[in-house]
Amino acid sequence: MKTLSATWRSPSNIAIIKYWGKKQNQIPQNPSLSFTLNECFTETTISLVPKETKSDELQLQFYFDKKENIAFRLRLLNFFSSIQKDFKFLKDYGLVIHSANSFPHSSGIASSASSYSALAAALCDLEVQLKTGKKTSGKVLVEDKKWLKRASVFSRLGSGSACRSLFPYASVWGKSDAVKGSDDEFAIGYEQGLHKEFKTIRDSILIASSNEKKVSSRVGHSLMKGNPYANARYKQAHKNLAELTVALKKGDWEHFGAIAENEAMTLHALMMCSNPSFILMNAHTMSMIESIRNFRESSKVPVYFTLDAGPNVHLLYPSAFQKKVLEFADFELSGLCEDGRMIHDYAGKGAQKVK
Ligand code: PMV
């Protein structure tokens, strides 16, 4: 048997409207919108090999950075067994998976979005190869709406936010009256809703700490169930998304930034008032935020921030201001970063087939 394989590269994404709180099967409690990044990505190869035994049991080897990784393998076995009914070929082949990230493993940057989207893209690519008996073109696949939808659905089942990583520049996941075609089960591309200045948005990630997350997103989402502000939050997300779509269309950075910062602060406030409570920022995060707000006020440079479920700060700004923002970041923020570490990223084209 000829070995069939597919290699996909898929980036991380940064949410402006945050997904926080879910129902069964990774159905979000509210819609979210994110920018697709470019430099922070995962590259994953899935190879189908002959099975060692005839049983239906999954056979899986997993290598991260060329080394066998048992902890990840167990997580993937769970994932694959939950989707085995949807990919019938999984019972006929053994899987050998190789994966690597462009960003350091211990950078405090979540890799679940890039890794599950790369994995789902490779899996859905193999499905087409087996069906047609032909090699596939990545370009043709990503232009096929049905294929993208399927890849997004299975990315979501791996890690919710992963379903947004496949699309160029920006994407929306979760049903919203403000975004036509939006759906709870998969994300859709949002490139057409962006003013040209937002297509070249930059995101400089300030590494306040590279430590493992204090709370997994699985636990974080589940804490929303008992949170007294949950319903108000879901309503706010709908309103913020509707307003954000207008700002993104107009190229209104000020309104965009106000919403981005409000969403970041809300996410962290929700965690602080959950039971148990978590503080995911650290003292450097707070100093960075203060410094960004002071600089914006005095320089009039449109630079804003967002946060993920951790202490690192994402600086968001138009590419036209790159020089000024980088000077400011080097001068005032790098000292607050762990070992001066920053990752300068920007909106990118989404998942791509490597081979
Ligand atoms: O995809 P998950 O389950 O890791 O959740 C991601 C949650 C946030 O990163 C905090 C927000 C988001 O929308 O990406």
GROMACS .gro file of N, CA and C and ligand atoms in nm, residues 13 15 17-20 22 32 112 159-162 164 213 217-218 221 267 308-309, ligand 1:
model
   77
   13ASN      N    1  -0.497   3.216   1.655
   13ASN     CA    2  -0.579   3.336   1.628
   13ASN      C    3  -0.596   3.413   1.758
   15ALA      N    4  -0.870   3.639   1.963
   15ALA     CA    5  -1.010   3.682   1.966
   15ALA      C    6  -1.021   3.827   2.010
   17ILE      N    7  -1.370   3.960   2.012
   17ILE     CA    8  -1.488   3.924   2.092
   17ILE      C    9  -1.461   3.783   2.143
   18LYS      N   10  -1.462   3.767   2.274
   18LYS     CA   11  -1.416   3.641   2.334
   18LYS      C   12  -1.523   3.535   2.346
   19TYR      N   13  -1.481   3.414   2.321
   19TYR     CA   14  -1.563   3.295   2.348
   19TYR      C   15  -1.529   3.251   2.489
   20TRP      N   16  -1.623   3.257   2.579
   20TRP     CA   17  -1.597   3.215   2.717
   20TRP      C   18  -1.727   3.164   2.776
   22LYS      N   19  -1.949   2.763   2.739
   22LYS     CA   20  -1.999   2.679   2.630
   22LYS      C   21  -2.107   2.584   2.676
   32SER      N   22  -1.818   3.485   1.868
   32SER     CA   23  -1.685   3.545   1.886
   32SER      C   24  -1.628   3.585   1.751
  112SER      N   25  -0.360   2.527   2.122
  112SER     CA   26  -0.468   2.435   2.086
  112SER      C   27  -0.540   2.481   1.958
  159SER      N   28  -1.087   2.186   1.985
  159SER     CA   29  -1.076   2.300   2.075
  159SER      C   30  -1.160   2.412   2.014
  160GLY      N   31  -1.258   2.462   2.087
  160GLY     CA   32  -1.354   2.558   2.030
  160GLY      C   33  -1.293   2.664   1.941
  161SER      N   34  -1.199   2.740   1.996
  161SER     CA   35  -1.145   2.854   1.921
  161SER      C   36  -1.068   2.811   1.797
  162ALA      N   37  -1.030   2.684   1.787
  162ALA     CA   38  -0.955   2.635   1.670
  162ALA      C   39  -1.036   2.649   1.542
  164ARG      N   40  -1.184   2.887   1.429
  164ARG     CA   41  -1.169   3.019   1.365
  164ARG      C   42  -1.036   3.036   1.294
  213LYS      N   43  -0.056   2.769   3.189
  213LYS     CA   44  -0.176   2.839   3.234
  213LYS      C   45  -0.222   2.788   3.371
  217SER      N   46  -0.860   2.606   2.975
  217SER     CA   47  -0.980   2.674   2.924
  217SER      C   48  -1.103   2.587   2.948
  218ARG      N   49  -1.083   2.455   2.955
  218ARG     CA   50  -1.198   2.365   2.983
  218ARG      C   51  -1.261   2.403   3.119
  221HIS      N   52  -1.420   2.766   3.102
  221HIS     CA   53  -1.554   2.770   3.039
  221HIS      C   54  -1.659   2.716   3.136
  267LEU      N   55  -1.332   3.943   3.017
  267LEU     CA   56  -1.287   3.803   3.029
  267LEU      C   57  -1.216   3.782   3.163
  308ASP      N   58  -0.557   3.713   2.636
  308ASP     CA   59  -0.620   3.582   2.631
  308ASP      C   60  -0.637   3.535   2.775
  309ALA      N   61  -0.664   3.408   2.795
  309ALA     CA   62  -0.682   3.361   2.933
  309ALA      C   63  -0.547   3.337   2.999
  356PMV     O1   64  -1.073   2.718   2.247
  356PMV     P1   65  -1.061   2.718   2.394
  356PMV     O2   66  -1.152   2.620   2.460
  356PMV     O3   67  -0.917   2.702   2.438
  356PMV     O4   68  -1.110   2.860   2.450
  356PMV     C1   69  -1.046   2.981   2.414
  356PMV     C2   70  -1.093   3.093   2.498
  356PMV     C3   71  -1.021   3.225   2.478
  356PMV     O5   72  -0.897   3.208   2.417
  356PMV     C4   73  -0.998   3.289   2.616
  356PMV     C5   74  -1.106   3.323   2.399
  356PMV     C6   75  -1.121   3.296   2.251
  356PMV     O6   76  -1.229   3.323   2.199
  356PMV     O7   77  -1.023   3.255   2.185
   0.00000   0.00000   0.00000
